[in-house]
């Protein structure tokens, strides 16, 4: 029997409640009684078997309007484990991950995904837990011209897909950043966003590795929608979420690399609260799998990421999470018209009193 | 068999999962495997029977520190239905509610509650759903000298209890406000806070009744802890939560009157997200029971409030909700030292970059 701790909450509950109870659970926990699943293509099911990849797809419809046409977009979220041991050569490690992710992107393309987001620093093991820096330096890449950007430009063009690629960036000046690169559907480099808030929690600290983001809160006006990226720990900061909204975002991605001890119990609520508060879709992507490192002194460090990637609509409805242990592709077909419909209904933006808060914040010591 | 829609999620799940599954559910949904219940006194159990009142108590401990002593405080949250028909005389309606609430406060006092919060506009039916104003005018009171303030001053003094009394205020100038009055443990009027954000959702609007709050974000430095009040719809506004934190709040109460259609599925997550983000306790109090009104044109309006009051600690752990249909008293014994301990651990405050946000917000159009 599968251990409880490997199962998502959705699975635990689904297996034990009757239909009426499950509807009530879903109404509260997921915001809607039915998950509105979309049927997958046979080729996706085959690929799912072949790659041991969970593939799931859900839809978030909006009301029909008279003046505006529906703006239906397919989003894809990818969570994946590393492939080789962290003691292998850096080039081999990268190559193996590139291969895996390329396969997953091909599945996403065949399902019609138009905007795809990978997990935080997707092309490497998340070695920051070692506290060591020099040995891992070569995982860092140029945002504009690195190997991962080159690969994804090709795939983006081939599939007419916007791709968000969160990497470890090393700039021309030798400074490291935690950066999300955005590539448009023609395969052009569109821009980048650097992580705004860096964690130092317990013995884990990112501030020794890279600088705090200096790119503000850019929103990328892609062919398919206005998108922004709130990287990992930034999800704990309500103002980070807010500024992306004020700059026009309709979808905010939250690529992450987070483990159970660091707040698994609020993984499901922070991005959901942000979606409701700001009237946009949020896409929470977390790394999956166990990563082991041997430090210079021979000591071993191990980290287990819990996946559970999910999407929330601006009305607070969310998908179930992807697996806690398997690679996964989560597809959400969303009508972006829902953003304005929800804003009109709730009035959170109309009642926000931002001038008052700007004034109050200016008086802070 | 009790209908599912009258049961809290906690109850539905508890009845159907085995122990291992329940622990995992609790770990994610409530932030801790065990609810840390406190045993109630026999007199409370008797009162619970007599008044058909749910009484539940939980504890939120903190780590021992060397320099600071524990600062353990007992909080009480009261949810209650109205007593008489809304067609009865206003004085009789008020009196019947006063009696009910006095009984509940006495139970709270016997359990040692030191800070108690009542629900939004607790001394009246929430008549705003009628859209009519004049007939209900006399439910409004002076914050400083109204009947409810006079009653609660006596009770506060008698029980050495700080009481938060959310009322409909009519000031000397004839302006209505949605106001929370704070009375200290000696029975003195301590101050008031007026609701900062007023909803206009669907056909329901509060802006025709009273003015938007002009009291900013006061924190009341009571004998037992630093408290603030975020009234009802203000819970949707992250900046409202934030300002109370920046002004020093250790506990923020959210007295509410909210129905299922207005976001029951995020009732459990917004205040919880705020507790985590801001490093304080949040206390969510919702009205309970069905209220029926006959409008001037003879049409009937009915509203059903779903209770589900709960407390969240700054580490994200929360209590189960009170009943969705019954009067209730929720007691939380909290160690306020947990606030700083959690802030030290997560570093959300250290990494907040408030100057950047103040600057960005000043450039908004």
XYZ file of C-alpha atoms in Angstrom:
730
model
C 0.000 0.000 0.000
C 1.282 3.420 -0.927
C 2.329 5.480 2.063
C 0.068 8.316 3.005
C 2.846 10.846 2.824
C 3.340 10.152 -0.875
C -0.291 10.831 -1.677
C -1.836 14.191 -2.387
C -4.660 15.338 -0.152
C -6.978 15.026 -3.119
C -6.208 11.340 -3.453
C -6.513 10.574 0.263
C -9.871 12.258 0.487
C -11.252 10.990 -2.821
C -10.691 7.409 -1.816
C -12.626 7.746 1.418
C -15.620 10.035 1.005
C -18.937 9.294 -0.647
C -20.100 11.461 -3.538
C -22.073 13.966 -1.449
C -19.232 14.347 1.038
C -16.687 14.665 -1.736
C -18.679 17.432 -3.405
C -18.778 19.378 -0.161
C -15.062 18.815 0.384
C -14.294 19.962 -3.145
C -16.570 22.999 -2.818
C -14.543 24.277 0.118
C -11.068 22.953 -0.607
C -10.959 23.395 -4.392
C -13.627 26.087 -4.763
C -15.840 23.936 -6.988
C -17.554 20.584 -6.681
C -16.321 19.252 -9.994
C -12.715 19.487 -11.133
C -13.742 20.048 -14.799
C -11.228 17.591 -16.172
C -10.306 17.597 -19.838
C -9.850 14.340 -21.709
C -6.279 13.723 -22.836
C -5.182 12.492 -26.229
C -4.209 8.857 -26.614
C -0.669 9.929 -27.477
C -0.428 11.740 -24.143
C -1.562 8.656 -22.272
C 1.066 6.640 -24.086
C 3.738 9.216 -23.309
C 2.585 9.258 -19.717
C 3.281 5.529 -19.479
C 6.548 5.732 -21.347
C 8.045 8.562 -19.306
C 6.386 7.707 -15.980
C 4.840 11.140 -16.223
C 1.562 12.256 -14.690
C -0.462 14.286 -17.168
C -3.641 16.023 -16.049
C -5.788 18.715 -17.646
C -8.578 20.926 -16.325
C -10.654 23.770 -17.678
C -11.675 27.122 -16.156
C -14.444 28.611 -18.278
C -15.783 32.183 -18.123
C -19.191 33.606 -18.915
C -19.902 34.615 -22.496
C -19.766 38.350 -23.093
C -21.314 40.431 -25.831
C -18.429 42.746 -26.678
C -15.404 40.609 -25.942
C -14.753 37.220 -27.465
C -13.559 34.429 -25.156
C -9.790 34.434 -24.713
C -9.070 30.788 -24.106
C -5.434 29.897 -23.464
C -3.795 26.614 -22.579
C -1.228 26.771 -19.804
C 1.306 24.061 -19.015
C 3.179 23.529 -15.745
C 6.079 21.080 -15.600
C 7.458 19.475 -12.451
C 10.333 17.049 -12.783
C 13.091 15.329 -10.889
C 16.758 15.406 -11.835
C 18.066 12.445 -13.843
C 21.690 11.696 -12.972
C 23.512 11.639 -9.684
C 24.734 15.033 -8.524
C 28.277 13.633 -8.609
C 28.179 13.249 -12.416
C 29.667 15.847 -14.732
C 27.728 19.058 -14.960
C 27.357 18.818 -18.721
C 25.962 15.290 -18.466
C 23.561 16.269 -15.715
C 22.281 19.179 -17.756
C 21.991 17.148 -20.919
C 19.937 14.463 -19.208
C 17.552 17.046 -17.799
C 17.315 18.802 -21.173
C 16.299 15.495 -22.741
C 13.668 14.801 -20.132
C 12.166 18.269 -20.312
C 12.176 18.298 -24.099
C 10.089 15.144 -24.064
C 7.621 16.694 -21.649
C 7.400 19.877 -23.697
C 6.602 17.784 -26.745
C 3.682 16.204 -24.893
C 2.520 19.666 -23.835
C 2.716 20.862 -27.428
C 0.662 17.937 -28.669
C -2.038 18.944 -26.165
C -1.986 22.493 -27.492
C -0.238 24.202 -24.574
C 0.521 27.827 -25.465
C 2.292 29.119 -22.348
C 4.528 26.749 -20.445
C 6.420 27.244 -17.214
C 9.233 25.114 -15.842
C 10.210 24.811 -12.177
C 12.734 27.043 -10.401
C 16.312 26.499 -11.681
C 14.967 23.586 -13.665
C 18.222 22.624 -15.394
C 20.131 21.588 -12.276
C 19.800 19.956 -8.900
C 18.937 22.615 -6.321
C 22.433 22.489 -4.832
C 21.978 25.523 -2.603
C 21.189 23.278 0.344
C 24.878 22.282 0.396
C 25.985 25.788 1.321
C 28.823 25.270 -1.178
C 29.227 27.443 -4.215
C 32.318 26.953 -6.337
C 31.733 23.353 -7.374
C 28.363 24.220 -8.858
C 29.233 27.441 -10.560
C 28.943 26.003 -14.048
C 25.251 25.331 -13.690
C 24.805 29.097 -14.021
C 24.122 30.425 -17.519
C 23.604 33.632 -19.414
C 19.894 34.462 -19.492
C 20.172 35.734 -23.060
C 22.523 33.156 -24.593
C 22.860 30.176 -22.293
C 22.450 26.580 -23.421
C 18.982 26.326 -21.882
C 17.801 29.529 -23.553
C 19.109 28.280 -26.893
C 17.310 24.965 -26.549
C 14.039 26.500 -25.437
C 14.097 29.098 -28.216
C 14.053 26.233 -30.695
C 11.236 24.432 -28.921
C 9.242 27.637 -28.455
C 9.448 28.381 -32.162
C 8.717 24.819 -33.206
C 5.585 24.653 -31.048
C 4.514 28.339 -31.194
C 4.746 28.253 -27.426
C 5.687 30.912 -24.903
C 8.141 29.350 -22.451
C 9.146 30.549 -19.002
C 12.547 29.198 -18.105
C 13.678 29.772 -14.518
C 17.437 29.364 -14.364
C 20.466 30.252 -12.337
C 21.812 33.274 -14.203
C 25.404 34.477 -14.347
C 25.611 37.915 -15.928
C 28.492 39.549 -17.849
C 29.769 41.022 -14.632
C 29.951 37.607 -12.960
C 27.011 38.249 -10.667
C 24.627 35.351 -10.044
C 20.865 35.845 -10.085
C 17.837 33.624 -9.701
C 16.159 34.480 -12.972
C 13.155 33.551 -15.070
C 13.749 33.939 -18.810
C 10.725 34.509 -21.042
C 10.841 33.286 -24.621
C 8.044 34.221 -26.996
C 6.119 31.941 -29.341
C 8.407 32.834 -32.233
C 11.452 31.695 -30.330
C 12.689 35.170 -29.459
C 14.154 36.110 -26.114
C 11.525 38.430 -24.639
C 13.044 39.440 -21.316
C 13.756 38.243 -17.821
C 12.698 38.682 -14.250
C 15.024 38.294 -11.278
C 13.801 36.898 -7.945
C 12.709 39.714 -5.664
C 12.832 38.034 -2.259
C 15.599 35.650 -1.185
C 15.114 33.242 1.728
C 17.378 32.726 4.691
C 15.479 30.121 6.656
C 17.131 27.981 9.300
C 20.507 26.899 7.950
C 19.380 27.467 4.371
C 20.285 30.773 2.744
C 20.242 31.975 -0.862
C 21.820 35.331 -0.160
C 25.311 33.859 -0.248
C 24.710 32.712 -3.809
C 23.041 35.515 -5.685
C 21.848 39.069 -5.487
C 18.329 40.242 -4.747
C 16.367 40.910 -7.919
C 16.673 44.347 -9.530
C 14.092 43.983 -12.282
C 11.025 45.209 -10.384
C 7.724 43.666 -11.417
C 7.697 43.261 -15.196
C 4.649 41.934 -16.989
C 5.255 40.320 -20.372
C 2.596 41.076 -22.963
C 2.748 37.823 -24.891
C 0.611 36.808 -27.844
C -1.495 34.644 -25.532
C -1.853 36.836 -22.474
C -0.108 39.135 -20.016
C 2.148 37.093 -17.792
C 4.486 37.621 -14.868
C 6.693 35.458 -12.686
C 6.831 35.453 -8.896
C 9.787 33.200 -8.115
C 9.495 30.733 -5.184
C 9.831 32.517 -1.810
C 8.243 35.612 -3.339
C 4.906 33.850 -2.915
C 5.038 34.697 0.799
C 5.030 38.404 -0.041
C 1.587 39.856 -0.746
C 3.081 43.039 -2.193
C 5.043 41.065 -4.750
C 1.804 39.481 -5.961
C 0.075 42.862 -5.885
C 2.607 44.738 -8.003
C 2.331 42.200 -10.820
C -1.425 42.759 -10.766
C -1.070 46.532 -10.832
C 1.230 46.170 -13.823
C -1.479 44.258 -15.668
C -0.730 40.547 -15.213
C -3.474 38.072 -16.088
C -1.440 35.011 -15.172
C 1.323 34.858 -12.567
C 3.584 31.826 -12.453
C 5.286 30.777 -9.240
C 8.139 28.421 -10.134
C 9.456 26.957 -6.886
C 11.828 24.493 -5.261
C 10.378 23.897 -1.845
C 10.417 21.116 0.707
C 7.922 19.980 3.267
C 9.594 21.632 6.286
C 9.340 25.019 4.607
C 5.589 25.428 4.779
C 3.973 22.615 2.803
C 0.773 23.348 4.696
C 0.528 26.793 3.106
C 1.644 25.746 -0.362
C -2.022 25.349 -1.296
C -3.252 28.624 0.142
C -0.824 31.462 -0.553
C -1.028 31.433 -4.355
C -4.745 30.776 -4.091
C -5.248 33.767 -1.818
C -3.172 35.832 -4.257
C -5.327 34.762 -7.218
C -8.473 35.835 -5.397
C -7.029 39.093 -4.106
C -5.567 40.155 -7.435
C -8.033 38.817 -9.982
C -5.602 36.751 -12.010
C -4.636 33.120 -12.532
C -1.787 31.764 -10.445
C 0.283 28.765 -11.486
C 2.261 27.108 -8.713
C 5.074 24.849 -9.920
C 7.200 22.885 -7.484
C 10.198 20.672 -8.055
C 9.794 16.956 -7.336
C 12.035 14.062 -6.339
C 14.857 13.502 -3.879
C 18.247 15.104 -4.485
C 21.393 13.935 -2.707
C 24.672 15.765 -2.461
C 28.053 14.876 -1.048
C 29.768 17.861 0.455
C 33.521 18.491 0.396
C 33.874 17.157 3.926
C 32.173 13.937 2.848
C 28.902 14.695 4.627
C 25.715 13.990 2.737
C 22.815 16.371 2.283
C 19.453 15.262 0.989
C 16.369 17.162 -0.064
C 12.961 15.851 -1.020
C 10.680 18.119 -3.045
C 6.966 17.466 -2.898
C 5.675 18.552 -6.313
C 1.938 19.256 -5.847
C 1.890 21.840 -8.645
C -1.530 23.419 -9.170
C -3.419 26.234 -10.874
C -5.881 28.673 -9.295
C -8.394 30.831 -11.124
C -9.223 34.389 -10.030
C -12.513 33.129 -8.587
C -10.576 30.952 -6.145
C -11.248 27.634 -7.891
C -8.161 25.475 -8.138
C -7.058 22.211 -9.668
C -5.967 19.245 -7.605
C -2.224 19.112 -7.181
C 0.034 16.997 -9.348
C 1.740 14.037 -7.683
C 4.037 14.552 -4.706
C 6.589 12.099 -6.071
C 6.298 11.821 -9.864
C 7.212 14.017 -12.791
C 4.131 15.796 -14.025
C 2.573 18.018 -16.646
C -0.430 20.028 -15.520
C -2.523 21.612 -18.241
C -5.101 24.311 -17.564
C -7.369 25.658 -20.261
C -8.360 29.083 -18.998
C -10.560 31.848 -20.356
C -8.753 35.065 -19.463
C -12.041 36.956 -19.590
C -12.651 35.484 -16.159
C -10.146 37.951 -14.675
C -12.226 41.026 -15.395
C -15.485 39.243 -14.638
C -14.244 38.351 -11.178
C -12.861 41.845 -10.559
C -16.224 43.324 -11.538
C -18.020 40.959 -9.194
C -15.880 41.275 -6.065
C -14.753 44.850 -6.413
C -11.486 44.233 -4.553
C -9.666 46.538 -6.954
C -12.293 49.280 -6.730
C -12.131 49.204 -2.931
C -8.366 48.851 -2.610
C -7.596 52.410 -1.380
C -4.059 52.187 -2.717
C -3.398 55.910 -2.218
C -4.008 55.477 1.512
C -1.553 52.586 1.693
C 1.080 54.363 -0.398
C 0.799 57.292 2.015
C 0.993 55.085 5.100
C 3.949 53.134 3.765
C 5.854 56.331 3.121
C 5.746 57.210 6.776
C 7.399 53.955 7.846
C 10.704 54.143 9.638
C -28.641 11.940 9.136
C -27.287 15.449 9.268
C -26.970 17.046 5.866
C -23.467 17.446 4.566
C -23.874 21.160 4.020
C -24.425 21.714 7.740
C -21.195 19.965 8.659
C -17.782 21.523 8.809
C -15.083 20.067 6.618
C -13.322 18.903 9.754
C -16.303 16.791 10.758
C -16.844 15.314 7.301
C -13.248 14.282 6.991
C -12.780 13.102 10.568
C -15.646 10.655 10.244
C -14.204 8.991 7.161
C -10.421 8.771 7.350
C -8.313 6.384 9.353
C -5.812 7.739 11.826
C -2.839 7.862 9.455
C -4.898 9.536 6.745
C -6.387 11.979 9.193
C -2.958 13.002 10.433
C -1.847 13.723 6.891
C -5.034 15.657 6.195
C -4.593 17.677 9.371
C -0.928 18.311 8.618
C -1.821 20.014 5.349
C -5.231 21.472 6.062
C -4.749 22.604 9.662
C -0.957 22.862 9.704
C -0.531 20.291 12.474
C -1.481 16.666 12.947
C -3.042 17.159 16.355
C -5.507 19.926 17.153
C -4.105 20.385 20.700
C -7.500 20.528 22.339
C -7.911 21.858 25.848
C -10.270 20.155 28.283
C -13.251 22.288 29.241
C -14.642 22.789 32.716
C -17.747 20.874 33.746
C -19.635 24.159 34.097
C -18.858 24.964 30.458
C -20.179 21.617 29.340
C -23.353 22.233 31.300
C -23.692 25.721 29.834
C -23.060 24.275 26.395
C -26.080 21.973 26.839
C -28.248 24.655 28.374
C -27.646 27.296 25.705
C -27.212 24.925 22.756
C -23.771 26.442 22.433
C -20.690 24.793 20.966
C -17.664 25.413 23.154
C -14.219 24.362 21.944
C -10.726 25.224 23.145
C -7.274 24.721 21.635
C -3.751 25.682 22.554
C -0.883 27.145 20.508
C 2.345 26.811 22.490
C 5.663 28.497 21.736
C 9.229 27.446 22.486
C 10.683 28.419 25.842
C 13.089 31.350 25.682
C 15.815 32.368 28.074
C 15.247 36.111 28.235
C 11.523 36.410 27.706
C 8.921 34.662 29.807
C 6.032 32.971 28.010
C 3.169 35.367 27.285
C 0.185 33.077 27.361
C -3.177 34.700 26.625
C -6.640 33.220 26.295
C -8.655 34.491 23.347
C -12.397 34.035 22.908
C -14.391 34.258 19.670
C -18.188 34.352 19.793
C -20.509 33.488 16.921
C -24.241 33.675 17.523
C -27.598 33.877 15.797
C -30.202 36.534 16.438
C -32.994 35.650 18.876
C -36.262 37.317 17.917
C -37.919 37.822 14.570
C -36.652 40.879 12.682
C -40.235 42.212 12.773
C -40.149 42.613 16.569
C -39.371 45.939 18.234
C -35.776 47.031 17.959
C -35.392 47.356 21.716
C -36.685 43.825 22.266
C -34.453 42.411 19.557
C -31.414 44.095 21.079
C -32.295 43.041 24.594
C -32.674 39.394 23.593
C -29.279 39.428 21.898
C -27.686 41.210 24.863
C -28.991 38.427 27.130
C -27.675 35.685 24.901
C -24.256 37.248 24.510
C -23.957 38.023 28.205
C -24.488 34.335 28.935
C -21.786 33.375 26.458
C -19.362 35.944 27.859
C -19.928 34.489 31.314
C -18.929 31.054 30.014
C -15.853 32.589 28.393
C -14.946 34.296 31.659
C -15.253 31.064 33.594
C -12.759 29.522 31.157
C -10.367 32.399 31.743
C -10.746 34.212 28.442
C -8.852 37.520 28.548
C -9.547 39.010 25.110
C -12.931 38.385 23.547
C -14.254 39.363 20.135
C -17.875 39.408 19.017
C -19.076 39.109 15.426
C -19.623 42.038 13.049
C -22.568 44.262 14.159
C -23.328 41.655 16.774
C -26.269 43.440 18.394
C -28.618 43.338 15.404
C -29.697 41.281 12.429
C -27.491 42.136 9.462
C -30.302 44.055 7.777
C -28.113 45.523 5.039
C -29.245 42.802 2.652
C -32.651 44.499 2.523
C -31.237 47.595 0.864
C -33.519 49.580 3.196
C -32.150 52.023 5.717
C -34.626 54.116 7.667
C -36.498 51.316 9.432
C -33.309 50.002 10.951
C -31.696 53.259 11.911
C -32.174 52.699 15.622
C -29.878 49.704 15.672
C -27.042 52.195 15.308
C -25.395 53.390 18.523
C -22.756 55.767 19.791
C -19.422 53.946 19.974
C -18.519 55.754 23.202
C -21.850 55.715 25.023
C -24.266 53.341 23.323
C -26.224 50.669 25.157
C -23.924 47.901 23.966
C -20.808 49.758 25.052
C -22.351 50.372 28.481
C -23.238 46.710 28.919
C -19.848 45.459 27.782
C -17.963 47.925 29.984
C -19.647 46.304 32.966
C -18.865 42.797 31.788
C -15.281 43.705 30.865
C -14.668 45.114 34.332
C -16.402 42.247 36.095
C -14.322 39.647 34.244
C -11.071 41.637 33.768
C -11.573 40.988 30.070
C -10.719 43.044 27.008
C -13.769 43.048 24.741
C -13.990 43.919 21.048
C -17.487 44.999 20.192
C -18.227 45.449 16.485
C -21.317 47.608 16.141
C -23.151 49.859 13.757
C -22.022 53.297 14.889
C -23.910 56.581 14.542
C -21.687 59.505 15.387
C -22.607 62.963 16.737
C -22.844 64.259 13.209
C -25.363 61.599 12.216
C -22.914 59.649 10.065
C -23.069 55.851 10.213
C -19.930 53.747 10.431
C -19.165 50.058 10.714
C -17.083 50.206 13.865
C -15.308 47.970 16.328
C -15.211 49.368 19.859
C -12.407 48.232 22.152
C -13.029 48.109 25.885
C -10.149 47.416 28.229
C -10.041 44.952 31.115
C -10.934 47.672 33.604
C -14.122 48.495 31.749
C -12.799 51.648 30.125
C -13.541 52.641 26.559
C -10.161 52.303 24.848
C -10.862 53.386 21.303
C -12.439 52.314 18.060
C -11.623 51.224 14.543
C -13.843 51.884 11.548
C -14.112 49.419 8.662
C -11.609 50.305 5.963
C -13.057 48.502 2.953
C -16.783 48.386 2.147
C -18.209 45.748 -0.193
C -20.460 46.294 -3.159
C -20.910 42.753 -4.433
C -23.754 41.797 -6.732
C -26.899 43.503 -5.437
C -25.420 43.867 -1.963
C -23.788 47.166 -1.085
C -22.711 48.715 2.208
C -21.724 52.066 0.761
C -25.306 53.335 0.888
C -25.335 52.768 4.642
C -22.113 54.082 6.031
C -18.891 55.829 5.235
C -15.531 54.236 4.537
C -13.376 54.044 7.662
C -11.225 57.045 8.543
C -9.327 55.605 11.495
C -6.383 54.098 9.619
C -4.842 51.014 11.190
C -4.812 51.442 14.967
C -3.269 48.822 17.204
C -4.539 48.719 20.778
C -1.856 48.015 23.350
C -3.972 46.129 25.875
C -2.823 44.558 29.106
C -2.847 41.138 27.443
C -1.344 41.916 24.039
C -1.330 44.245 21.046
C -4.526 43.807 19.105
C -6.148 45.163 15.964
C -9.388 44.623 14.104
C -9.776 43.977 10.384
C -13.524 44.135 9.832
C -15.165 41.587 7.488
C -14.492 42.446 3.802
C -11.150 43.941 4.821
C -9.843 40.374 4.996
C -9.658 40.347 1.194
C -7.142 43.203 1.284
C -3.565 42.130 1.946
C -2.467 45.696 2.629
C -5.057 46.063 5.373
C -3.580 43.010 7.106
C -0.063 44.299 6.501
C -0.559 47.750 8.025
C -1.827 46.278 11.286
C 1.347 44.202 11.403
C 3.577 47.182 10.705
C 1.842 49.015 13.526
C 2.742 46.210 15.904
C -0.290 43.917 16.129
C 0.194 40.479 17.679
C -3.416 39.426 17.234
C -5.774 40.629 14.504
C -9.481 39.890 14.812
C -11.678 39.635 11.747
C -15.297 39.978 12.867
C -17.485 39.145 9.883
C -21.000 38.601 8.593
C -20.572 36.553 5.475
C -22.622 34.051 3.524
C -21.689 31.068 1.427
C -22.078 32.778 -1.964
C -19.523 35.409 -0.973
C -16.474 33.201 -0.943
C -16.976 30.485 1.659
C -14.242 28.544 -0.090
C -11.663 31.181 0.806
C -12.931 31.824 4.324
C -10.389 29.318 5.587
C -7.410 30.607 3.638
C -7.307 34.408 3.579
C -6.894 34.995 7.318
C -4.562 32.014 7.466
C -2.382 33.400 4.697
C -2.394 36.753 6.521
C -1.264 35.136 9.777
C 1.663 33.475 8.031
C 2.631 36.548 6.017
C 2.468 38.927 8.960
C 3.634 36.823 11.881
C 0.602 37.330 14.106
C -2.464 35.428 15.250
C -5.652 35.917 13.267
C -9.098 35.313 14.725
C -11.872 34.872 12.181
C -15.364 35.321 13.595
C -18.439 34.813 11.429
C -22.094 35.287 12.194
C -24.291 32.193 12.249
C -27.953 31.358 11.659
C -30.620 32.340 9.159
C -32.065 35.855 9.200
C -35.322 36.727 7.448
C -36.588 40.181 6.622
C -39.806 41.492 5.170
C -39.233 44.509 2.993
C -41.606 47.433 2.655
C -43.029 46.014 -0.546
C -43.813 42.765 1.249
C -41.004 40.801 -0.397
C -38.932 38.556 1.824
C -35.163 38.471 1.996
C -33.288 35.703 3.729
C -29.626 35.243 4.600
C -27.875 32.240 6.055
C -24.513 32.776 7.753
C -22.184 29.838 8.014
C -20.246 30.440 11.236
C -17.026 28.393 10.932
C -15.079 30.780 13.169
C -11.442 29.776 13.626
C -8.037 30.915 14.891
C -4.709 30.753 13.037
C -1.266 31.019 14.601
C 1.617 32.849 12.909
C 3.140 29.479 11.982
C 0.074 28.688 9.872
C -1.471 26.181 12.285
C -5.183 26.695 12.715
C -8.052 25.362 14.761
C -10.963 23.511 13.227
C -13.902 25.812 12.569
C -16.819 26.192 14.917
C -20.165 24.834 13.760
C -21.770 26.136 10.580
C -25.203 26.306 12.203
C -24.887 26.648 15.984
C -23.907 29.417 18.359
C -20.338 28.928 19.432
C -17.516 30.022 21.678
C -14.022 29.290 20.414
C -11.209 29.578 22.929
C -7.551 29.717 21.939
C -4.767 29.736 24.481
C -1.854 31.326 22.653
C 1.708 32.137 23.589
C 2.415 35.492 21.957
C 6.142 34.725 21.960
C 5.357 32.582 18.935
C 4.992 35.747 16.809
C 8.632 36.740 17.067
C 9.837 33.142 16.930
C 8.073 32.641 13.620
C 9.289 35.968 12.231
C 12.847 35.009 13.143
C 12.463 31.654 11.446
C 10.829 32.686 8.155
C 12.381 36.106 7.728
C 9.390 37.432 5.780
C 9.728 40.776 7.543
C 13.484 40.993 6.993
C 13.037 40.301 3.285
C 9.943 42.460 2.746
C 11.637 45.315 0.803
C 8.942 47.745 1.894
C 10.872 50.780 0.629
C 10.747 49.339 -2.895
C 7.007 48.830 -2.677
C 6.366 52.261 -1.182
C 8.318 53.733 -4.093
C 6.497 51.654 -6.701
C 3.090 52.436 -5.227
C 3.801 56.138 -5.352
C 4.209 55.998 -9.095
C 0.750 54.511 -9.650
C -1.736 56.530 -11.661
